[in-house]
Tab-separated table of C-alpha atoms in Angstrom:
chain	number	residue	atom	x	y	z
A	1398	MET	CA	9.026	26.263	5.130
A	1399	VAL	CA	10.605	23.896	2.613
A	1400	LYS	CA	9.222	20.379	2.659
A	1401	LEU	CA	11.761	17.549	2.566
A	1402	ARG	CA	11.578	15.710	-0.754
A	1403	ILE	CA	12.007	11.940	-0.990
A	1404	PHE	CA	12.522	12.215	-4.751
A	1405	GLU	CA	12.004	14.508	-7.725
A	1406	ILE	CA	11.661	13.235	-11.310
A	1407	LYS	CA	10.324	14.225	-14.716
A	1408	ASP	CA	7.087	12.518	-15.670
A	1409	LYS	CA	6.127	11.181	-19.105
A	1410	THR	CA	5.095	14.698	-20.203
A	1411	GLY	CA	8.351	16.299	-19.042
A	1412	ARG	CA	6.925	17.946	-15.928
A	1413	ILE	CA	8.734	17.818	-12.580
A	1414	ILE	CA	6.938	15.784	-9.910
A	1415	TYR	CA	8.150	15.285	-6.361
A	1416	LEU	CA	7.220	13.222	-3.326
A	1417	THR	CA	7.544	14.845	0.099
A	1418	LYS	CA	8.355	13.050	3.331
A	1419	GLU	CA	4.976	14.096	4.723
A	1420	ARG	CA	3.114	12.542	1.770
A	1421	TRP	CA	5.304	9.408	1.950
A	1422	VAL	CA	4.287	8.911	5.582
A	1423	HIS	CA	0.640	9.186	4.476
A	1424	ILE	CA	1.123	6.698	1.597
A	1425	GLN	CA	2.741	4.146	3.908
A	1426	LYS	CA	-0.534	3.874	5.820
A	1427	HIS	CA	-1.374	1.459	2.992
A	1428	PRO	CA	0.799	-1.522	4.092
A	1429	GLU	CA	1.379	-2.733	0.514
A	1430	MET	CA	3.080	0.588	-0.314
A	1431	SER	CA	5.951	0.411	2.217
A	1432	ASP	CA	8.661	-0.414	-0.356
A	1433	GLN	CA	7.085	0.992	-3.503
A	1434	THR	CA	8.994	4.241	-4.211
A	1435	GLY	CA	10.596	2.597	-7.266
A	1436	GLN	CA	7.176	1.583	-8.586
A	1437	ILE	CA	5.856	5.106	-7.982
A	1438	LYS	CA	8.732	6.575	-10.002
A	1439	GLU	CA	8.188	4.063	-12.817
A	1440	THR	CA	4.464	4.833	-12.913
A	1441	LEU	CA	5.128	8.571	-13.158
A	1442	ARG	CA	7.715	8.073	-15.924
A	1443	TYR	CA	5.857	5.374	-17.880
A	1444	PRO	CA	2.155	5.390	-16.983
A	1445	ASP	CA	-0.334	3.229	-18.840
A	1446	LYS	CA	-2.821	6.072	-18.499
A	1447	ILE	CA	-2.964	9.668	-17.229
A	1448	MET	CA	-6.441	10.988	-16.480
A	1449	PRO	CA	-7.557	14.455	-15.381
A	1450	PHE	CA	-9.576	14.708	-12.182
A	1451	SER	CA	-13.002	16.060	-13.119
A	1452	TYR	CA	-13.365	18.126	-9.938
A	1453	ASP	CA	-9.940	19.841	-9.990
A	1454	ALA	CA	-8.086	20.692	-13.225
A	1455	ALA	CA	-4.799	20.906	-11.270
A	1456	VAL	CA	-4.987	17.186	-10.338
A	1457	SER	CA	-4.111	14.207	-12.558
A	1458	PHE	CA	-4.347	10.482	-11.924
A	1459	TYR	CA	-1.533	8.175	-13.096
A	1460	TYR	CA	-2.054	4.435	-13.533
A	1461	ARG	CA	0.334	1.580	-14.347
A	1462	TYR	CA	-0.499	-2.127	-14.287
A	1463	CYS	CA	1.656	-4.276	-11.999
A	1464	LYS	CA	1.718	-7.902	-13.206
A	1465	GLU	CA	3.052	-9.246	-9.890
A	1466	LYS	CA	0.159	-7.771	-7.902
A	1467	LYS	CA	-2.402	-8.082	-10.715
A	1468	GLN	CA	-3.507	-4.536	-9.905
A	1469	TYR	CA	-2.942	-0.973	-11.052
A	1470	LEU	CA	-0.730	1.390	-9.103
A	1471	PHE	CA	-2.712	4.615	-8.713
A	1472	ILE	CA	-1.001	7.955	-8.086
A	1473	SER	CA	-2.761	11.270	-7.566
A	1474	VAL	CA	-0.632	14.324	-8.474
A	1475	LYS	CA	-1.434	18.016	-7.936
A	1476	TYR	CA	0.295	20.715	-9.988
A	1477	LEU	CA	1.139	24.055	-8.378
A	1478	ASN	CA	3.615	26.726	-9.484
A	1479	GLY	CA	4.823	24.676	-12.447
A	1480	GLU	CA	5.604	21.525	-10.441
A	1481	GLY	CA	3.603	18.496	-9.422
A	1482	PHE	CA	3.572	16.729	-6.084
A	1483	VAL	CA	2.259	13.300	-5.172
A	1484	ILE	CA	-0.876	13.487	-3.037
A	1485	THR	CA	-1.365	9.759	-2.511
A	1486	SER	CA	-0.701	6.365	-4.053
A	1487	PHE	CA	-2.102	2.862	-3.633
A	1488	TYR	CA	-3.018	-0.268	-5.599
A	1489	THR	CA	-6.462	-0.627	-7.140
A	1490	ASP	CA	-8.289	-3.267	-9.192
A	1491	LYS	CA	-9.276	-0.949	-12.041
A	1492	ILE	CA	-8.834	2.438	-13.630
A	1493	LYS	CA	-11.575	4.715	-12.335
């Protein structure tokens, strides 16, 4: 079964990352994220910081500061079969 992709882009490191419709529905459970696909793309392309997840080497965290919201946009990405997909995204006060 092929999952419907909302978008597919290259991140700062040149890797392909995509967002599926199923994950987008999950992300929109955070009300502030309803119109943020552009911000998600920008964060993946130009993150302030990319951090590995200590419990899973296949997962990375992307952060980019948003001046308007005075918060960081957080994106969790999992890499499988040479591509990454967005797990979740939301705004947070600090890089964790």
